mmCIF file of C-alpha atoms and ligand atoms in Angstrom:
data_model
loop_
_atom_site.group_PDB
_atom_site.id
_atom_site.type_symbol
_atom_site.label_atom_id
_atom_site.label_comp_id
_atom_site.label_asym_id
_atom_site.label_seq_id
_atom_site.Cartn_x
_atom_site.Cartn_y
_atom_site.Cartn_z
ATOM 1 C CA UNK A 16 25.205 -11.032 46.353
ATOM 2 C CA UNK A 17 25.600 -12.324 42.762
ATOM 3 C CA UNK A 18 22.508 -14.029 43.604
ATOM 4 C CA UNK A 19 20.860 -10.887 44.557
ATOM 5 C CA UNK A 20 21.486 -8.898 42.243
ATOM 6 C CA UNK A 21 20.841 -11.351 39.105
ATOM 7 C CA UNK A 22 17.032 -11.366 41.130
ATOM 8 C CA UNK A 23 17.066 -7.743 40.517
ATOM 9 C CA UNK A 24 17.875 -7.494 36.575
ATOM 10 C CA UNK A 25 15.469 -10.690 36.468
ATOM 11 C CA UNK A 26 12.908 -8.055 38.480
ATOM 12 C CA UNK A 27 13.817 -4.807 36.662
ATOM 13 C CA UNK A 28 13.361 -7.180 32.845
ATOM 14 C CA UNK A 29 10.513 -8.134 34.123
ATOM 15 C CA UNK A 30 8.977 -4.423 34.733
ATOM 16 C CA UNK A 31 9.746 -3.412 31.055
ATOM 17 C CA UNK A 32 8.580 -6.339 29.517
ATOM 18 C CA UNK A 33 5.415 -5.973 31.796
ATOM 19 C CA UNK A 34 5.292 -2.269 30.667
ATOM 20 C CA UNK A 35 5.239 -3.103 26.961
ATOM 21 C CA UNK A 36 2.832 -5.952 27.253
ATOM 22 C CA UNK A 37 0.181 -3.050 29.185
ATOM 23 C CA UNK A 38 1.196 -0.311 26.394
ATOM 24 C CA UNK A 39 0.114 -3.217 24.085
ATOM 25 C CA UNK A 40 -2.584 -4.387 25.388
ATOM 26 C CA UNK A 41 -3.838 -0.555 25.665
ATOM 27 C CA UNK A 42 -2.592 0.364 21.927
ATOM 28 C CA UNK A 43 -5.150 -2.698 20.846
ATOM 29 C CA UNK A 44 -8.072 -1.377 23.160
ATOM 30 C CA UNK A 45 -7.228 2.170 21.857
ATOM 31 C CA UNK A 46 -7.261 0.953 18.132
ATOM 32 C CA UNK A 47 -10.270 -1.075 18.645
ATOM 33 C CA UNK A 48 -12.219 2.326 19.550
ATOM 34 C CA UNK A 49 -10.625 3.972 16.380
ATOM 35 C CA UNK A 50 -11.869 1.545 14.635
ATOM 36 C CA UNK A 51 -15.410 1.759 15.800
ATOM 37 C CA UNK A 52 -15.845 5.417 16.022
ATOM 38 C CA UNK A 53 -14.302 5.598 12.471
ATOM 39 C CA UNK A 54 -11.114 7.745 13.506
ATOM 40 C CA UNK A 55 -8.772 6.095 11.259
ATOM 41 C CA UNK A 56 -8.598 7.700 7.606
ATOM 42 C CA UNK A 57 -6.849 6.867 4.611
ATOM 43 C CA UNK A 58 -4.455 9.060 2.807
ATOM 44 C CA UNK A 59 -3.645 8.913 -0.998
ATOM 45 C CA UNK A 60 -0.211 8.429 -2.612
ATOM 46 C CA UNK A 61 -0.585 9.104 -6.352
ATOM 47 C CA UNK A 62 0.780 6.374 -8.742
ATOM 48 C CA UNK A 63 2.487 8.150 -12.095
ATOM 49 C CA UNK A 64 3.261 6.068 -15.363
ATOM 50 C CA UNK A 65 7.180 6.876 -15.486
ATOM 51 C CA UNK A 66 7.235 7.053 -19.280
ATOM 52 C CA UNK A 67 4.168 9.390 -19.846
ATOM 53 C CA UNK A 68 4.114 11.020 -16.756
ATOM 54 C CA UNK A 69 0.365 10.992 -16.506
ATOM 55 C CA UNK A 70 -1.334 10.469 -12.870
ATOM 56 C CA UNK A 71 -2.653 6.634 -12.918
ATOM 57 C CA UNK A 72 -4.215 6.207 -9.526
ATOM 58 C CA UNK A 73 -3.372 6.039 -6.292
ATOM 59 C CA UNK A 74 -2.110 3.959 -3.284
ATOM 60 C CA UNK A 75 -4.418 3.938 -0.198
ATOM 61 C CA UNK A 76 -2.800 3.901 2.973
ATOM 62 C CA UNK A 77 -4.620 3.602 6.408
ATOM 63 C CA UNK A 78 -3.927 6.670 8.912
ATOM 64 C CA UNK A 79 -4.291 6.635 12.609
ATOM 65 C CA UNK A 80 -4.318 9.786 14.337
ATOM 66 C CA UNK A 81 -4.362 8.755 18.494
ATOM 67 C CA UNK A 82 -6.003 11.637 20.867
ATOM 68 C CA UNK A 83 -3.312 11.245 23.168
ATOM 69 C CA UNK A 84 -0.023 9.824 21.104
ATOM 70 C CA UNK A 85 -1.012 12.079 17.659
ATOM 71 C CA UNK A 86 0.087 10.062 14.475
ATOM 72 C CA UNK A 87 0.645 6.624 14.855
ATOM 73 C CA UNK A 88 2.938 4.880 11.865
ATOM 74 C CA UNK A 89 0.984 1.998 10.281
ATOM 75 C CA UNK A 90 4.421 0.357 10.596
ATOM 76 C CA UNK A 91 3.073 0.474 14.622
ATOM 77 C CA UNK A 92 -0.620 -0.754 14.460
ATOM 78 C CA UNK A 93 -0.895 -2.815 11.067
ATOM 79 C CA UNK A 94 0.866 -5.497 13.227
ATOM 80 C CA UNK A 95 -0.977 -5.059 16.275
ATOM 81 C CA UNK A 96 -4.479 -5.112 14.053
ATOM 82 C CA UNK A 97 -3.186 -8.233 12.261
ATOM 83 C CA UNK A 98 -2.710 -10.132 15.666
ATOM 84 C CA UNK A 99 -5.571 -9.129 16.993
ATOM 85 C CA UNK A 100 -8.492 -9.860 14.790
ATOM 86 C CA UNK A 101 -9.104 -6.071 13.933
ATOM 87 C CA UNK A 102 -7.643 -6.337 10.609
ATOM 88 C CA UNK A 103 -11.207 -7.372 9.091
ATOM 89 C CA UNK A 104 -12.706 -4.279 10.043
ATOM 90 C CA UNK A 105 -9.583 -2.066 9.896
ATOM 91 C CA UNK A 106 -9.342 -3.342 5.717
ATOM 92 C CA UNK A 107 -12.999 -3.030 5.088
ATOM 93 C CA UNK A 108 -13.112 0.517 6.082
ATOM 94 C CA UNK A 109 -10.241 1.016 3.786
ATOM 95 C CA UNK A 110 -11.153 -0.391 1.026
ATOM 96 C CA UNK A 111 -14.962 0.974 1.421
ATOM 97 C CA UNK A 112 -13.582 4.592 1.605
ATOM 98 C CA UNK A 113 -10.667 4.156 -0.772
ATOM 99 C CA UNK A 114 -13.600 2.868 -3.272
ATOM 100 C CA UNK A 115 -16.190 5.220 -2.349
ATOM 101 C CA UNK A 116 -13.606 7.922 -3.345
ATOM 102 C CA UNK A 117 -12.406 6.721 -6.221
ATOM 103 C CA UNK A 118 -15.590 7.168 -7.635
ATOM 104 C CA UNK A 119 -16.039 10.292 -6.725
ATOM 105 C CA UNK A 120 -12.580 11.448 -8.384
ATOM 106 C CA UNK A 121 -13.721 8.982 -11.699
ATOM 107 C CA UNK A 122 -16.946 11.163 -12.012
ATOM 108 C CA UNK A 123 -15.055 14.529 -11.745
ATOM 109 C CA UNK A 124 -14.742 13.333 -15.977
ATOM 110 C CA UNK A 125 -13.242 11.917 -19.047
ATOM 111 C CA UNK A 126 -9.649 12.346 -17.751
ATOM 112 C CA UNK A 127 -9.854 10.911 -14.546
ATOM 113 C CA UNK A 128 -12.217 8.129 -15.443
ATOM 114 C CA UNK A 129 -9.858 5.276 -15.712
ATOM 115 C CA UNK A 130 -7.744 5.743 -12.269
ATOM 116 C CA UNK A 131 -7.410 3.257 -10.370
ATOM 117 C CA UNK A 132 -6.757 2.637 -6.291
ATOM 118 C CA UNK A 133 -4.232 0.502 -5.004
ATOM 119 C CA UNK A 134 -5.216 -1.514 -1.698
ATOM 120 C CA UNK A 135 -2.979 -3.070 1.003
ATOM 121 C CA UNK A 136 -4.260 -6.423 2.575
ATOM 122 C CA UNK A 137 -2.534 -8.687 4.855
ATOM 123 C CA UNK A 138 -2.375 -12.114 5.004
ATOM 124 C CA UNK A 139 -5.733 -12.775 7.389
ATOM 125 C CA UNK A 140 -7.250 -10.627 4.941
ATOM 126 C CA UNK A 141 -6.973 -13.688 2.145
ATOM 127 C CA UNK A 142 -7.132 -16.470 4.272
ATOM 128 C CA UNK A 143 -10.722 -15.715 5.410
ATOM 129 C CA UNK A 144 -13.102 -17.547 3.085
ATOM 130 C CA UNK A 145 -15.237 -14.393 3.077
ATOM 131 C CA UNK A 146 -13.043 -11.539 1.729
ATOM 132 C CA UNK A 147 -13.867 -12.022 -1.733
ATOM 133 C CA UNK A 148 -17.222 -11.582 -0.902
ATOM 134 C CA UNK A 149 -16.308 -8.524 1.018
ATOM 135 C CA UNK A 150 -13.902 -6.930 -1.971
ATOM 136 C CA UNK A 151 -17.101 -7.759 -4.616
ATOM 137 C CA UNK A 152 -19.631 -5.968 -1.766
ATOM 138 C CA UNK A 153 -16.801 -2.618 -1.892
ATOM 139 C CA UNK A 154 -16.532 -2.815 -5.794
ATOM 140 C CA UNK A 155 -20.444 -2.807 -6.272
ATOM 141 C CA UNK A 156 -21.579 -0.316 -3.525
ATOM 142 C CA UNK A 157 -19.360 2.093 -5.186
ATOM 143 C CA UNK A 158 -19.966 0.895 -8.643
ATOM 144 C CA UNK A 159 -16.399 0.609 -9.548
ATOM 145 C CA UNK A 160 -15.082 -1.364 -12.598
ATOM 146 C CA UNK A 161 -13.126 -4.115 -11.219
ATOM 147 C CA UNK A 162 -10.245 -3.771 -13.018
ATOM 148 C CA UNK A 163 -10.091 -0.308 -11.188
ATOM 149 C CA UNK A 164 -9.325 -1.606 -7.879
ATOM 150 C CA UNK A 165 -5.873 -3.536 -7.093
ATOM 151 C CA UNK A 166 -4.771 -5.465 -4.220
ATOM 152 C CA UNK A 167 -1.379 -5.310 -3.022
ATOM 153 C CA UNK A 168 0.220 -8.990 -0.836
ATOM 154 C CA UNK A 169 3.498 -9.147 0.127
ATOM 155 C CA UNK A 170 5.357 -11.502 -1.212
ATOM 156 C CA UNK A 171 5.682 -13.878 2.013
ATOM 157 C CA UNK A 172 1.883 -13.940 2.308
ATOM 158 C CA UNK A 173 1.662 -15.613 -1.025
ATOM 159 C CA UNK A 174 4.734 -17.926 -0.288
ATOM 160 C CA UNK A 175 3.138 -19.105 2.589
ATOM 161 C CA UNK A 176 0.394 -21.172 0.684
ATOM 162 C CA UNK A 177 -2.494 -20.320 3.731
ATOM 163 C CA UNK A 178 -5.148 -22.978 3.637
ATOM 164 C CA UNK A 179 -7.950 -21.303 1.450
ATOM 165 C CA UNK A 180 -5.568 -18.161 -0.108
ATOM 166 C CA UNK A 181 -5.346 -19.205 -3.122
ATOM 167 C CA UNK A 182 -9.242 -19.979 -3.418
ATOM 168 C CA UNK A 183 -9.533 -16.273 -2.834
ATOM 169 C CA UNK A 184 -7.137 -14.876 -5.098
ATOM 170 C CA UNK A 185 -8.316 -16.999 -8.092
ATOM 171 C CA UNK A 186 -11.734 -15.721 -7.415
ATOM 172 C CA UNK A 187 -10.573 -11.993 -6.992
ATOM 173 C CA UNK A 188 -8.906 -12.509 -10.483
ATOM 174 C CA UNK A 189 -12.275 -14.048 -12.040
ATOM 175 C CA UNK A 190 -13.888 -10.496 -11.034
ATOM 176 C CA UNK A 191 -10.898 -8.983 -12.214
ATOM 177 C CA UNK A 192 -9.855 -7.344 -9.486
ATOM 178 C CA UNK A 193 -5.578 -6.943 -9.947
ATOM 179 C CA UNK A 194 -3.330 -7.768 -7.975
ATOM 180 C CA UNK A 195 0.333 -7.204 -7.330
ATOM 181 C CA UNK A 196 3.293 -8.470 -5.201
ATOM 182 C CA UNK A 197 3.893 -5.841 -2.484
ATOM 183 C CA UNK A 198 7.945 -4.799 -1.513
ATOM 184 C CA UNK A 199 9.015 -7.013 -4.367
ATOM 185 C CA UNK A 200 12.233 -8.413 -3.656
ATOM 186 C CA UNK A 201 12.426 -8.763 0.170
ATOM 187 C CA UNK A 202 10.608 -11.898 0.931
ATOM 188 C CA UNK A 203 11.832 -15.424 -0.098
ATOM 189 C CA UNK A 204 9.528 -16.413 -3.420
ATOM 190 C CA UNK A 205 10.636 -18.805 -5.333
ATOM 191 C CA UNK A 206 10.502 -17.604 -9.099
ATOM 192 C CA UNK A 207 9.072 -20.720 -10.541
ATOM 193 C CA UNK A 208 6.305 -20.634 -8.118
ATOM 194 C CA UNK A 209 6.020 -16.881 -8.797
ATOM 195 C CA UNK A 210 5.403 -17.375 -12.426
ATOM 196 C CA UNK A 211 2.221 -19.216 -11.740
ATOM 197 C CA UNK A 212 0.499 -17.213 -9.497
ATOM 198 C CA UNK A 213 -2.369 -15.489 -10.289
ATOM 199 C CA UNK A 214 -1.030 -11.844 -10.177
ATOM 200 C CA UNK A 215 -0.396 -9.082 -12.700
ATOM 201 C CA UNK A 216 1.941 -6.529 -11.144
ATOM 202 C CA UNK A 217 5.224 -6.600 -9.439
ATOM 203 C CA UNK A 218 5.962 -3.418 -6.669
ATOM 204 C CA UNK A 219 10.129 -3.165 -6.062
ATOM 205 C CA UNK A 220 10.803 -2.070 -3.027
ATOM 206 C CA UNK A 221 11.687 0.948 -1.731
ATOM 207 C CA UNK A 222 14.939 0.004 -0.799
ATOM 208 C CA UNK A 223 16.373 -1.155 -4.159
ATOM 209 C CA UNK A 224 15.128 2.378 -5.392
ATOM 210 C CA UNK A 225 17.161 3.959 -2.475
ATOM 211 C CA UNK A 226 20.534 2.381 -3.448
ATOM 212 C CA UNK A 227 20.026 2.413 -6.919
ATOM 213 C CA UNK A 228 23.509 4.687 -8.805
ATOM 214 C CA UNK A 229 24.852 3.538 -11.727
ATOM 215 C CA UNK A 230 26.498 0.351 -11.602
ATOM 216 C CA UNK A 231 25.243 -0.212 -7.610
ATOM 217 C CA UNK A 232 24.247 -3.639 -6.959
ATOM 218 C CA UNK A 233 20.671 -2.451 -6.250
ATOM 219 C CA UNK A 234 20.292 -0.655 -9.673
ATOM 220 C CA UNK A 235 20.961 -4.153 -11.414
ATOM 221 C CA UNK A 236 18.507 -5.816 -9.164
ATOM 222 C CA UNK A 237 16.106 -3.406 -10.130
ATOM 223 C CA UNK A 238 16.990 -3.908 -13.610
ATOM 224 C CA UNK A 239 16.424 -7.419 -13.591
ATOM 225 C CA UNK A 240 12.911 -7.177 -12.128
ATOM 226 C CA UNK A 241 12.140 -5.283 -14.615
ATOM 227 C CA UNK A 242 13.386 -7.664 -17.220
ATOM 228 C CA UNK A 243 11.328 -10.460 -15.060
ATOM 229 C CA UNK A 244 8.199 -8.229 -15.209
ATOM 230 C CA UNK A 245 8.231 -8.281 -19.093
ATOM 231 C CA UNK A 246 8.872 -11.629 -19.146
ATOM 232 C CA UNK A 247 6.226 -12.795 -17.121
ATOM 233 C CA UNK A 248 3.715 -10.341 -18.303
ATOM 234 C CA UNK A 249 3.473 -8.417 -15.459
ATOM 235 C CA UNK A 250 3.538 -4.422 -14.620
ATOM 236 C CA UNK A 251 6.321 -3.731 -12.638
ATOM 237 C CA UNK A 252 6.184 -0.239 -10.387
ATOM 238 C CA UNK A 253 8.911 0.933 -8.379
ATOM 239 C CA UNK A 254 8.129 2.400 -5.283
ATOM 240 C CA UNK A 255 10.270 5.035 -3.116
ATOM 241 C CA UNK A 256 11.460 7.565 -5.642
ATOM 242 C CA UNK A 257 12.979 10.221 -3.944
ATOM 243 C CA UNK A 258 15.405 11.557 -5.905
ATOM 244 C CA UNK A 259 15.083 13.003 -9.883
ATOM 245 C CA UNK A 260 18.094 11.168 -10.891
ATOM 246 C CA UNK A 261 16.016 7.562 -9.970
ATOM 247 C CA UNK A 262 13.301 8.809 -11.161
ATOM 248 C CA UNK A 263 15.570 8.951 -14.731
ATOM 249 C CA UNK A 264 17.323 5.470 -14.298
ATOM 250 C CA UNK A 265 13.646 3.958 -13.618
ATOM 251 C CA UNK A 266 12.200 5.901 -16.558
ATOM 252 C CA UNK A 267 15.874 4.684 -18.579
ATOM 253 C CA UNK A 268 15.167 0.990 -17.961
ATOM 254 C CA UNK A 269 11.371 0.614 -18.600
ATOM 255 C CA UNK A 270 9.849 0.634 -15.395
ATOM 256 C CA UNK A 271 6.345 1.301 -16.163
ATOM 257 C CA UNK A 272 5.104 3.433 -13.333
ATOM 258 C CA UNK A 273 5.846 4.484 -9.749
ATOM 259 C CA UNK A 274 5.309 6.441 -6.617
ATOM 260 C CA UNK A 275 7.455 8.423 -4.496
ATOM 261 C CA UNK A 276 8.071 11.351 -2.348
ATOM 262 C CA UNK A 277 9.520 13.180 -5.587
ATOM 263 C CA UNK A 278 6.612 12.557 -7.110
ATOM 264 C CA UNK A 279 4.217 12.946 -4.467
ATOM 265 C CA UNK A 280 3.984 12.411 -0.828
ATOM 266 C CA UNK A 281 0.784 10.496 0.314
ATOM 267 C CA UNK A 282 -2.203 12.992 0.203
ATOM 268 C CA UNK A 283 -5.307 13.687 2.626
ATOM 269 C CA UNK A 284 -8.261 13.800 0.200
ATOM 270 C CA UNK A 285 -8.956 17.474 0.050
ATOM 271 C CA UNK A 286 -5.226 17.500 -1.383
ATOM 272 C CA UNK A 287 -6.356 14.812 -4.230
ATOM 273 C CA UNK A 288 -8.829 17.243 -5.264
ATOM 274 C CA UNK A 289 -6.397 20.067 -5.563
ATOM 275 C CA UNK A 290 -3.923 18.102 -7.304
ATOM 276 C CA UNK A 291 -6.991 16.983 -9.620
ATOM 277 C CA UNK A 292 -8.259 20.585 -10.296
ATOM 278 C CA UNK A 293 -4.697 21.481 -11.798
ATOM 279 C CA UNK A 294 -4.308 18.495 -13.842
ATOM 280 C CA UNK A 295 -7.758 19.560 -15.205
ATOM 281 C CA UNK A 296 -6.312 23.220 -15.391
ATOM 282 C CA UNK A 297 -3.522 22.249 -17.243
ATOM 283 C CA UNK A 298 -5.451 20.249 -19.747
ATOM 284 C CA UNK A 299 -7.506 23.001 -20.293
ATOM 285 C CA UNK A 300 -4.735 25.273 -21.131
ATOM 286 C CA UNK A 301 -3.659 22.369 -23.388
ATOM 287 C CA UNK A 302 -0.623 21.111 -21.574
ATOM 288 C CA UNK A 303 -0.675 17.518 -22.738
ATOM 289 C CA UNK A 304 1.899 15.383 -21.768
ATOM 290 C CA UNK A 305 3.371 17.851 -18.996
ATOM 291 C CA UNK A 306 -0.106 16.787 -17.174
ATOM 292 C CA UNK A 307 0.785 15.543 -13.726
ATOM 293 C CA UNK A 308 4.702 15.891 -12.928
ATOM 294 C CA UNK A 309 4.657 18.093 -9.871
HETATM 295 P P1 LIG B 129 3.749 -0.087 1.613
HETATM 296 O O1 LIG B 129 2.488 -0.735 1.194
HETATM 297 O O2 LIG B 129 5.017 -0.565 0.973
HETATM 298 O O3 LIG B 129 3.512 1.464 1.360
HETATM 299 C C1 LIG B 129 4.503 2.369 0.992
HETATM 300 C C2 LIG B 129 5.026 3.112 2.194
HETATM 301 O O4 LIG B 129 6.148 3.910 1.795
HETATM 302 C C3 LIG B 129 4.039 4.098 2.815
HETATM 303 O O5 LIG B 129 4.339 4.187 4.205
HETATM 304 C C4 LIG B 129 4.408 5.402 2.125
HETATM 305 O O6 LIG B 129 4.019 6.549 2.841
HETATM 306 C C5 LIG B 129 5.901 5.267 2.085
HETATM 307 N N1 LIG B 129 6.519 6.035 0.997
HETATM 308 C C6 LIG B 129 6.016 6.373 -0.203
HETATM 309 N N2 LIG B 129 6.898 7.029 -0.961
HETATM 310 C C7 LIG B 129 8.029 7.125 -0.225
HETATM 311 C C8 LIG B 129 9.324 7.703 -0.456
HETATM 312 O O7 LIG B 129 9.634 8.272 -1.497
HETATM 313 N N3 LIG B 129 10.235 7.587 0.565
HETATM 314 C C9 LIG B 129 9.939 6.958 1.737
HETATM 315 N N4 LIG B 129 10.890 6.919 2.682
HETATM 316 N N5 LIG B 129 8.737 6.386 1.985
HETATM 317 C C10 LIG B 129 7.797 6.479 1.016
HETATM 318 P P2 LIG B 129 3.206 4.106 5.324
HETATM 319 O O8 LIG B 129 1.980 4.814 4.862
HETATM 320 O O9 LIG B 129 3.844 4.513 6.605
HETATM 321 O O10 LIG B 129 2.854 2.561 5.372
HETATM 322 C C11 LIG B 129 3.793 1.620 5.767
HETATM 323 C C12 LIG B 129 3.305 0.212 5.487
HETATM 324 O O11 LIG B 129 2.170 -0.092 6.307
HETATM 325 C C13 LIG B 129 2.828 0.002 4.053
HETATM 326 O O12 LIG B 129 3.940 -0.211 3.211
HETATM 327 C C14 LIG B 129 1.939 -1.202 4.225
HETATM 328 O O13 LIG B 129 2.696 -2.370 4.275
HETATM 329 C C15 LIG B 129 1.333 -0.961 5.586
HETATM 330 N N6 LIG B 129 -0.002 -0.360 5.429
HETATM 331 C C16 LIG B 129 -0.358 0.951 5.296
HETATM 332 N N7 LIG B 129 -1.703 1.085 5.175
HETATM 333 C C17 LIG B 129 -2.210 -0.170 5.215
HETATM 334 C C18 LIG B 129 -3.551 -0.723 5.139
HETATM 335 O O14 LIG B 129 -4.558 -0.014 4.960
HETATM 336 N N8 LIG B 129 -3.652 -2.087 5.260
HETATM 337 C C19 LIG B 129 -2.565 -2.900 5.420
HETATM 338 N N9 LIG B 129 -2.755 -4.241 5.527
HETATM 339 N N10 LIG B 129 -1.313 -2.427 5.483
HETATM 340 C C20 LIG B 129 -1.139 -1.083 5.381
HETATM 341 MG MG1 LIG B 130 1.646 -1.156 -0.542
HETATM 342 MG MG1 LIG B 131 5.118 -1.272 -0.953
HETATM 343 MG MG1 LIG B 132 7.303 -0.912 1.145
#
């Protein structure tokens, strides 16, 4: 009996691991098409410089919209793309149309011609000996400056020294494309080895933000990357500001610049543009300073 019945949990285990490796295996298939039929799209999250409040760019983050499931989280199918060789395409399409539409945004004039765009790549991105090719090919078919576009790593992509990685970033900081250290704080970096990569800004996470109060243990860690930032000489932006009062302790301890659902969920484009048309409104009306806080 005991016998029997362990066969049957070993049978029923074996029907829901079975059932997760088809949804899997028909999630990839599914993305694959996305990918080639150019369904996915990127939405914007607008960056803000804490101290002036000004809009500074944006974050571009990839969208999948399935026929049949409706939004899928990136938190679902950047993993699946990175396992499955579709990240290539899946991060050339976003950083084509996140360039592409920078420029655009640039051209609208003077005000918004330095914003910049903040790119996610993953670890396969930077260990193929192309990509820096393929960033330089984005940069120059939308005639962006360099120093415009940003690429964010998390930090155990850089710890993990691929073969070839940091061939690629060294030549991504000769163009002069940025880069910055993605959910700061979470992965295991080691801060000597941190001080001599080739990187200029520093992204907390989210979750320090969300626990920071006064005198929390997460409101001192933030505190002390932002000391590290300075001392390093690198930007440090908090993301994950939900709330007005972190907004005020980031703003309080020098954090340079941030993003956030207080400040601004991420945006589809024709949303950009209407944020864009009332920064230009206000500036018109000769609102300086007040420019972009929503
Ligand atoms: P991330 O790069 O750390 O991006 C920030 C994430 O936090 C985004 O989630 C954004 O929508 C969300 N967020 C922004 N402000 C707030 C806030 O105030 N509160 C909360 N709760 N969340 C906030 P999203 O778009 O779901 O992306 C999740 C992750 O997926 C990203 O984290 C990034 O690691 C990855 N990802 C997204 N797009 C791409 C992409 O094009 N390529 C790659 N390689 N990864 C991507
Ligand atoms: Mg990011
Ligand atoms: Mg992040
Ligand atoms: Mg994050």
């Amino acid at each position: 009996r005991a016998k029997a019945a362990g066969k049957a949990r070993h049978a029923l285990f074996d029907a829901g691991l079975h059932q997760q490796v088809t949804d899997r295996v028909r999630l990839e298939g599914d993305l694959r098409r996305a990918i080639e039929q150019g369904q996915l799209t990127v939405a914007y999250q607008p960056l803000f410089n804490l101290g002036t409040g000004r809009l500074t760019g944006f974050e571009a983050l990839a969208r999948w919209q399935h026929p049949v499931q409706g939004l899928i989280s990136p938190a679902t199918f950047i993993p699946i793309a990175e396992e499955s060789a579709l990240i290539g395409p899946l991060t050339d399409f976003v950083l084509d149309t996140a360039c592409r539409q920078l420029k655009l945004w640039q051209a609208r004039g003077e005000t918004f011609a330095d914003l910049g765009m903040q790119v996610n790549v993953s670890g396969n991105d930077i260990a193929h000996s192309g990509f820096a090719q393929r960033v330089t090919r984005a940069i120059v078919a939308a005639r962006l400056n360099p120093s415009q576009l940003t690429l964010e790593l998390t930090e155990n992509v850089l710890m993990d020294r691929v073969d070839g990685a940091m061939e690629t970033l060294s030549r991504l900081r000769e163009l002069g494309v940025g880069l910055s250290i993605d959910d700061f704080g979470t992965g295991y970096s080691s801060l000597s080895y941190l001080s001599s990569l080739p990187i200029d800004s520093l992204k907390i996470d989210a979750s320090f933000v969300r626990g920071m109060r006064s005198g929390s243990k997460e409101a001192e860690v933030v505190r002390a990357i932002v000391t590290l930032g300075a001392s390093l000489g690198k930007a440090v932006i908090a993301e994950g500001i939900e709330t007005e009062s972190q907004y005020d302790q980031l703003r309080g301890m020098g954090c340079e610049s941030g993003q956030g659902f207080h400040l601004s969920r991420p945006l589809v484009a024709e949303n950009v543009e209407l944020l864009l048309d009332r920064l230009e409104v206000e500036r018109w009306s000769g609102q300086h300073g007040q420019l972009s806080r929503p």
